[in-house]
Amino acid sequence: MKRRTKIVTTLGPATDNENALRELFIAGANVVRMNFSHGSADDHLKRTEMVRRVAKEIGHNVAILGDLQGPKIRIARFKNTKVEVKQGQPFVFDGKLENDAGNEKQVGIDYKELPNDCKVGDILLLDDGRLEFEVTAIDGSKVITEVIIGGQLSNNKGINLKGGGLSAPALTNKDMEDIKLAAQMGVDYLAVSFPRTAEDIRFAEKLARAAGSNAGIVAKIERAETVSCDETLDEIIKASSAVMVARGDLGVEIGDAELIGVQKKIIQRARALDRAVITATQMMESMITNAIPTRAEVFDVANAVLDGTDAVMLSAETAMGEHPIRVVEAMSRVCIGAERQKSTQISGHRVELQWTEIDETIAMAAMFAANHLSDIKAIVCLTESGSTPLLMSRIRSGMPIYALTRLKETKRKMALYRGVEAISFDPTVLARHDVNRLAVDELVKRDVVKEGDLILLTKGDHMGILGGTNALKILKVGKIV
C-alpha cells in the first residue's frame, strides 16, 4: 500500500549532508523545511542546492518549505545564565533593564510593547508554558508579576500571553529580508509565523511576489485570537495556499485541554476551504533520542491522519535528533496503518452542494465516480497549476491520484497534497490524439495499471492553459480512444 499522507522533515545538523538527505528521501520525506530562525543565508542557499541535486539524482519529487522566524517575544539574559523563581514571589519584566542584567527578581525583555499589551490579572507564560506569572501591576516599562508556577528560568526564553493578544506584527524586518532570500532559494512554500489576520498573509504574499517568488504562502496557526473567531480563522485559511497547525505556541496560548479540538477544527476547515494542511510540533519528539516512538506519539500521528491532514511534520526529530531516518520510517508506517482504516477512504464531502467552477465540477465528479465505480484503479489528472489535483485530494478516497504536469514548480508544490503523486509530462508537445494514450503509458511504465484496467482521466481541451480542466473520461488500458 502506497502512503497517501505526506511527511515534512526539518533540516539541521543531523541531516546536513548528501548521504543523510538521500536516506531521508528514500525513507519517505516529501517536503523539507528550512527554519530561518537558524543558520545564515549561505547555509540555506547551500542546503537548497543540495536538496535539489539529491532529489533529482534519485528521482524523487521533494518540495522546500521556508519557515520565517516571526516576532521574537522573549526575555533577555541573566547575569548567571539562569535563576530559580518560586511560587508566590514577585518578579519584574523590565523593558529598560540591560540585556544581561537579569537576576532572581527581574529580567529584561526584547519586546518593548509588553507593558502596553498587558493588564492586571493577565497570565504570562514562559518557556513553552512551563512557568506562569500573574500580572499585578504595570509601571512604565515594567510589568510587575507574581509567580504562579515557578521553576528554573534561563536566558532568552519565549513569552506568551495566555489567551493571546500580544500586538507584535507577524512580519519583522528580518522576515522581510528572509522573504528575499526565500525567493533567491526558489522555495516552493513560505510559512508565515504568528499571523493575526488574513491581511498578514496577503502582505507576505505581496512581498514574495515583488521579490520574484511564486511560493505558496503557509499560515502557521499559533495565536489564540486566530482560533477563537471562526470568521478570522476561515479568512486566514482562504488567504493561504496551506495552513500549519503549529501546536507549540498555540497550545501554550489556548491550553492543552483545548488543543486537540482546535486541531481537528483547523484540519476540517482547511479541507472544506480547499487548502492543504500540515500538522506539526512534537509528533515523535521522544525519537530525538529514542529509537522507537511512544504509543502516545503513534496515536497522535494516526489521529491527525484519520482527521485528514495532508502532511505530518518533524522538527527537532530530523534537524538534530539521533535517529532522523528511523523517525521518518516510523512515521511512514503509522500513516499507512491509519490509512488502512475504511473511514479514510469514504467521503460525503460536498455531495449536497452546488458548484460554480467547471474545473471544480470535473474534480468532484471524478472523485464521486472513483469512489463508486468499483473497477477504477487510478485517477490521472493532466494539470498546469495543480488546482484540480488539490480539489480531488480534499475528497476522502483510497484511489491514487496521479497528477501529470509539464511545470516543475507545480510538480513540487503537489508534493504536499495528500494522496497525489506528481509526474513530469508535457502534453503541449504531443499530437492531440496521442495525449490520452501516452498519459496512460506513464502509469503502465510504473506498474500502476495494466492492460484491461479502468482509469479516470481529467484534462482540458486546450493544453497549457491554467484552470482549463473541462473533460472527464473513463478509459480502459489498452483500448484508448
XYZ file of C-alpha atoms in Angstrom:
481
model
C 0.000 0.000 0.000
C 1.393 3.388 -1.014
C 1.327 6.086 1.673
C -1.018 8.991 0.969
C -0.202 11.349 3.853
C 2.925 13.403 3.198
C 5.864 13.871 5.586
C 7.601 17.223 6.200
C 11.119 16.985 7.645
C 13.133 19.837 9.140
C 16.758 20.077 8.054
C 19.582 20.698 10.508
C 22.910 19.294 11.668
C 21.568 15.715 11.725
C 20.638 15.808 8.026
C 23.134 18.322 6.670
C 24.956 16.150 4.161
C 24.138 14.389 0.895
C 24.114 10.858 2.282
C 21.710 11.781 5.072
C 19.438 13.620 2.634
C 19.430 10.681 0.239
C 18.426 8.293 3.041
C 15.821 10.778 4.282
C 14.133 10.962 0.869
C 14.267 7.197 0.363
C 12.730 6.732 3.845
C 9.777 8.868 2.767
C 10.359 12.608 3.209
C 8.214 14.584 0.748
C 8.919 18.148 1.896
C 11.970 19.636 3.619
C 11.592 22.568 5.995
C 14.311 25.188 6.312
C 13.956 27.145 9.533
C 15.054 30.762 9.058
C 15.392 31.105 12.844
C 18.728 29.293 12.499
C 21.594 29.481 10.025
C 22.972 32.077 7.619
C 21.803 32.937 4.114
C 24.739 30.966 2.721
C 23.720 27.940 4.808
C 20.210 27.996 3.381
C 21.368 28.511 -0.190
C 23.807 25.597 0.062
C 21.136 23.339 1.565
C 18.716 24.293 -1.202
C 21.207 23.375 -3.897
C 21.961 20.084 -2.131
C 18.263 19.198 -1.760
C 17.577 19.862 -5.433
C 20.647 17.900 -6.545
C 19.980 14.833 -4.397
C 16.255 14.751 -5.192
C 16.993 14.893 -8.917
C 19.695 12.229 -8.609
C 17.334 9.671 -7.041
C 14.243 10.755 -8.993
C 12.163 11.959 -6.025
C 9.760 14.883 -6.055
C 10.658 16.992 -2.998
C 9.317 20.438 -2.100
C 11.120 23.052 0.014
C 9.295 24.951 2.762
C 10.983 28.114 4.047
C 9.797 28.954 7.571
C 10.023 32.625 8.625
C 11.063 33.286 12.218
C 8.365 35.833 13.032
C 8.414 38.144 16.053
C 10.795 37.083 18.829
C 8.881 37.744 22.036
C 11.490 36.726 24.594
C 13.078 37.691 27.850
C 16.681 38.921 27.849
C 19.582 37.313 29.707
C 20.575 36.673 33.317
C 23.909 37.548 34.912
C 24.380 33.877 35.794
C 22.602 32.314 32.791
C 19.609 31.059 34.809
C 17.685 31.617 38.025
C 15.163 29.775 40.180
C 11.818 31.532 40.723
C 9.461 30.344 43.440
C 5.676 30.336 43.727
C 4.336 33.471 45.380
C 7.411 35.648 44.873
C 7.251 38.951 42.954
C 9.079 39.112 39.609
C 9.513 42.035 37.198
C 9.837 42.100 33.409
C 11.501 45.417 32.538
C 11.873 46.784 29.015
C 14.579 49.235 30.143
C 16.764 46.746 32.028
C 20.103 45.958 30.395
C 20.067 42.793 28.283
C 22.362 40.759 30.547
C 21.364 42.152 33.952
C 18.651 39.672 34.940
C 18.557 38.140 38.426
C 16.160 36.337 40.796
C 13.917 39.426 40.963
C 13.815 40.821 37.429
C 14.816 40.360 33.785
C 14.876 42.467 30.640
C 12.611 41.895 27.632
C 13.301 42.313 23.914
C 9.636 43.047 23.168
C 9.248 46.610 24.435
C 5.485 46.748 23.857
C 4.782 44.107 26.528
C 3.711 46.682 29.183
C 1.202 48.168 26.715
C -0.197 44.734 25.773
C -0.732 43.562 29.368
C -3.220 44.413 32.077
C -3.586 43.427 35.709
C -4.808 39.844 36.001
C -3.230 38.634 32.764
C -1.153 35.447 32.833
C 2.282 35.420 31.186
C 3.560 32.005 30.155
C 7.321 31.443 29.934
C 9.367 28.602 28.429
C 6.539 26.970 26.445
C 4.118 27.337 29.343
C 6.280 25.643 31.983
C 6.258 28.752 34.183
C 3.325 31.098 34.888
C 3.313 34.689 36.131
C 0.212 36.760 37.011
C 0.404 40.474 36.229
C -0.200 42.506 39.404
C 0.754 45.986 38.153
C 2.106 47.954 35.197
C 4.649 50.687 35.968
C 6.037 52.396 32.879
C 8.451 49.958 31.239
C 7.875 47.380 33.984
C 5.407 44.508 34.103
C 5.178 43.506 37.759
C 4.039 39.952 38.399
C 3.606 37.237 40.997
C 4.954 33.768 40.252
C 2.078 31.262 39.991
C 4.098 28.258 38.795
C 7.811 28.521 39.478
C 10.893 26.688 38.365
C 14.148 27.274 36.554
C 14.182 30.219 34.142
C 17.101 30.660 31.733
C 18.231 33.109 29.066
C 16.071 34.166 26.092
C 13.000 32.064 26.904
C 9.833 32.848 24.961
C 6.895 34.796 26.377
C 3.243 34.054 25.594
C 0.142 35.798 26.861
C -2.496 33.294 27.943
C -5.496 33.752 25.669
C -3.397 35.696 23.159
C -3.408 39.395 22.416
C 0.234 40.402 22.010
C 0.348 43.031 19.272
C 3.720 42.168 17.717
C 3.490 42.282 13.894
C 3.692 38.965 12.079
C 6.489 40.136 9.779
C 9.655 41.642 11.244
C 12.446 43.412 9.341
C 14.372 40.132 9.416
C 11.394 38.299 7.900
C 11.189 40.817 5.076
C 14.849 40.200 4.249
C 14.313 36.442 4.548
C 11.464 36.649 2.024
C 14.012 37.973 -0.488
C 16.315 35.086 0.467
C 13.445 32.616 0.012
C 12.881 33.997 -3.495
C 16.570 33.554 -4.266
C 16.387 29.970 -2.980
C 13.304 29.226 -5.070
C 11.332 27.746 -2.170
C 8.020 26.110 -3.040
C 6.263 27.188 0.160
C 6.840 30.075 2.565
C 5.488 29.822 6.128
C 4.411 32.964 8.000
C 4.744 32.766 11.783
C 2.127 34.265 14.142
C -0.274 35.813 11.578
C -3.147 37.621 13.256
C -5.329 38.266 10.231
C -5.652 37.383 6.562
C -4.009 40.733 5.797
C -0.734 39.424 7.285
C -0.825 36.576 4.756
C -1.670 38.861 1.849
C 1.161 41.221 2.821
C 3.660 38.334 2.921
C 2.425 37.153 -0.469
C 2.792 40.672 -1.905
C 6.396 40.872 -0.671
C 7.146 37.397 -2.031
C 5.760 38.224 -5.475
C 7.695 41.517 -5.542
C 10.861 39.537 -4.779
C 10.160 37.193 -7.680
C 8.845 34.231 -5.692
C 5.729 32.279 -6.617
C 5.840 30.231 -3.415
C 2.613 29.094 -1.812
C 2.074 31.000 1.452
C 1.558 28.820 4.544
C -0.192 30.355 7.548
C 1.094 28.986 10.846
C -1.894 28.952 13.169
C -0.375 29.676 16.582
C -2.170 32.676 18.107
C -5.186 32.203 20.364
C -7.109 35.024 18.700
C -6.934 33.326 15.283
C -8.836 30.264 16.524
C -11.251 31.996 18.908
C -13.155 33.521 15.974
C -14.339 31.190 13.186
C -14.552 34.049 10.692
C -10.933 35.103 11.346
C -9.714 31.508 11.002
C -11.591 30.992 7.732
C -10.281 34.256 6.280
C -6.686 33.305 7.117
C -7.157 29.865 5.558
C -8.674 31.327 2.377
C -5.804 33.819 2.035
C -3.244 30.992 2.212
C -2.148 28.125 -0.001
C -1.849 25.917 3.081
C -2.037 26.169 6.855
C 0.036 24.639 9.616
C -1.373 23.566 12.970
C 1.623 24.911 14.936
C 0.836 23.220 18.216
C 3.720 24.618 20.283
C 2.793 28.268 20.782
C -0.882 27.591 20.026
C -1.047 25.015 22.821
C 0.615 27.426 25.233
C -1.834 30.230 24.436
C -5.090 28.246 24.449
C -4.112 25.445 26.850
C -3.507 21.766 26.147
C -7.077 20.800 27.027
C -8.420 22.854 24.109
C -5.711 21.941 21.611
C -6.982 18.637 20.218
C -10.432 20.022 19.430
C -8.930 23.097 17.788
C -6.549 20.921 15.746
C -9.470 18.920 14.407
C -11.364 22.104 13.554
C -8.410 23.610 11.658
C -7.945 20.425 9.617
C -11.665 20.246 8.850
C -11.904 23.916 7.834
C -8.775 23.743 5.675
C -10.142 20.752 3.762
C -13.576 22.356 3.409
C -11.977 25.528 2.023
C -9.757 23.594 -0.424
C -6.435 24.290 1.246
C -3.667 21.904 2.245
C -2.941 21.445 5.949
C 0.149 20.395 7.907
C 0.028 19.111 11.490
C 3.217 19.972 13.385
C 5.164 20.030 16.654
C 6.334 17.216 18.935
C 4.738 14.480 16.833
C 7.526 11.998 17.570
C 9.689 14.059 19.908
C 10.849 11.115 22.013
C 12.701 9.862 18.926
C 15.160 12.736 19.218
C 16.971 10.280 21.489
C 14.916 7.054 21.395
C 14.941 4.521 18.549
C 11.159 3.920 18.648
C 8.179 6.240 19.248
C 5.915 6.094 22.277
C 2.395 4.698 21.962
C 1.053 8.216 22.593
C 3.068 9.552 19.639
C 1.814 6.759 17.401
C -1.769 7.641 18.343
C -1.095 11.354 17.832
C 0.179 10.890 14.275
C -2.558 8.370 13.444
C -5.310 10.672 14.705
C -4.068 13.536 12.515
C -4.088 11.156 9.532
C -7.611 9.954 10.354
C -8.747 13.590 10.586
C -7.499 14.181 7.038
C -4.286 16.183 7.433
C -2.286 16.462 4.213
C 1.039 16.193 5.999
C 2.618 15.499 9.369
C 5.783 17.372 10.303
C 9.001 16.510 12.102
C 11.076 19.292 13.675
C 13.982 18.574 16.029
C 13.499 14.857 15.347
C 15.186 15.223 11.936
C 17.051 18.506 12.467
C 19.147 17.429 15.437
C 17.898 14.003 16.537
C 19.913 10.819 16.856
C 17.629 8.789 14.559
C 16.455 11.035 11.678
C 15.975 8.191 9.194
C 14.282 5.857 11.663
C 11.799 8.538 12.706
C 10.718 9.121 9.086
C 10.351 5.365 8.586
C 8.324 5.088 11.808
C 6.073 7.988 10.855
C 5.516 6.483 7.410
C 4.465 3.137 8.935
C 1.993 4.862 11.264
C 0.492 6.879 8.393
C -0.007 3.756 6.284
C -1.557 1.923 9.233
C -4.057 4.722 9.810
C -4.842 4.964 6.094
C -5.948 1.325 6.064
C -8.984 2.350 8.104
C -12.116 2.476 5.966
C -13.047 5.920 7.298
C -10.104 7.462 5.424
C -11.487 6.198 2.101
C -15.160 7.206 2.334
C -16.456 10.723 1.807
C -19.770 12.513 1.539
C -17.944 15.824 1.170
C -19.903 18.328 -0.947
C -22.363 15.786 -2.312
C -25.207 18.128 -1.330
C -23.579 21.324 -2.677
C -23.740 23.137 -5.992
C -20.504 24.131 -7.726
C -19.706 27.301 -9.604
C -16.422 26.440 -11.356
C -16.028 23.976 -14.224
C -12.709 22.534 -13.001
C -14.150 22.003 -9.510
C -17.165 20.251 -11.029
C -14.893 17.934 -13.013
C -12.771 17.212 -9.925
C -15.790 16.419 -7.757
C -17.388 14.287 -10.479
C -14.160 12.342 -10.925
C -13.871 11.574 -7.224
C -17.545 10.594 -6.968
C -17.072 8.201 -9.878
C -13.811 6.831 -8.470
C -15.440 6.130 -5.102
C -18.500 4.458 -6.647
C -17.277 2.592 -9.738
C -15.618 -0.470 -8.242
C -13.270 -1.298 -11.128
C -11.421 2.047 -11.259
C -7.732 1.508 -10.469
C -6.327 5.050 -10.660
C -7.099 8.696 -11.406
C -4.962 10.534 -13.967
C -5.113 14.317 -13.910
C -3.374 16.477 -16.532
C -2.731 19.805 -14.830
C -0.963 23.132 -15.229
C -1.480 24.769 -11.829
C -2.155 21.706 -9.666
C -5.535 23.066 -8.571
C -7.585 20.130 -9.910
C -5.497 17.500 -8.052
C -5.744 19.661 -4.909
C -9.534 19.744 -5.213
C -9.596 15.989 -5.765
C -7.421 15.386 -2.721
C -9.991 17.136 -0.486
C -12.238 14.103 -1.002
C -11.521 11.048 1.132
C -10.674 8.131 -1.127
C -8.369 5.151 -1.314
C -7.844 5.875 -5.012
C -4.370 7.116 -6.020
C -4.301 10.445 -7.890
C -1.537 10.773 -10.495
C -1.030 14.409 -11.446
C 0.773 14.847 -14.757
C 2.303 18.271 -15.340
C 4.941 19.900 -17.526
C 5.853 22.511 -14.897
C 8.478 21.620 -12.295
C 7.191 24.275 -9.856
C 3.686 22.786 -9.996
C 5.105 19.294 -9.599
C 6.990 20.243 -6.435
C 4.026 22.057 -4.880
C 1.936 18.912 -5.268
C 4.450 17.058 -3.071
C 2.398 18.424 -0.153
C -1.046 17.251 -1.311
C -2.437 14.144 0.338
C -2.843 11.192 -1.996
C -1.320 12.982 -5.015
C 1.744 11.691 -6.855
C 3.152 14.179 -9.350
C 4.718 13.010 -12.627
C 6.528 15.038 -15.304
C 4.523 15.019 -18.550
C 4.223 17.654 -21.274
C 1.067 17.304 -23.396
C 1.740 20.553 -25.277
C 4.427 18.874 -27.417
C 2.247 15.889 -28.330
C -0.257 15.312 -31.071
C -3.770 15.771 -29.668
C -4.838 12.190 -30.425
C -1.764 10.776 -28.621
C -2.201 12.548 -25.279
C -4.537 10.054 -23.583
C -2.554 7.011 -24.676
C 0.830 8.436 -23.664
C -0.541 9.657 -20.317
C -1.780 6.149 -19.537
C 1.527 4.704 -20.763
C 3.237 6.667 -17.978
C 1.257 4.653 -15.415
C 1.841 1.371 -17.222
C 5.604 2.027 -17.145
C 5.358 2.476 -13.380
C 3.397 -0.775 -12.933
C 0.480 1.209 -11.543
C -2.044 -0.198 -14.024
C -2.091 -3.000 -16.557
C -3.990 -3.830 -19.728
C -7.715 -4.089 -19.155
C -7.780 -1.821 -16.075
C -10.163 1.128 -15.936
C -8.832 4.591 -15.121
C -10.352 8.046 -14.787
C -8.654 10.828 -16.746
C -9.270 14.578 -16.451
C -7.806 17.281 -18.670
C -8.562 20.485 -20.560
C -9.431 20.671 -24.225
C -6.731 23.288 -24.652
C -3.412 22.149 -23.191
C -1.160 24.596 -21.373
C -3.940 26.845 -20.034
C -4.362 27.458 -16.300
C -7.791 26.495 -14.948
C -8.776 24.839 -18.205
C -9.818 21.389 -16.923
C -13.187 20.653 -18.524
C -13.151 16.972 -19.529
C -13.541 13.666 -17.711
C -13.073 10.284 -19.395
C -13.207 6.687 -18.197
C -10.657 4.720 -20.182
C -9.696 1.055 -20.442
C -5.953 0.496 -20.581
C -5.060 -0.919 -23.982
C -8.239 0.417 -25.610
C -7.745 4.155 -25.525
C -9.912 6.411 -27.674
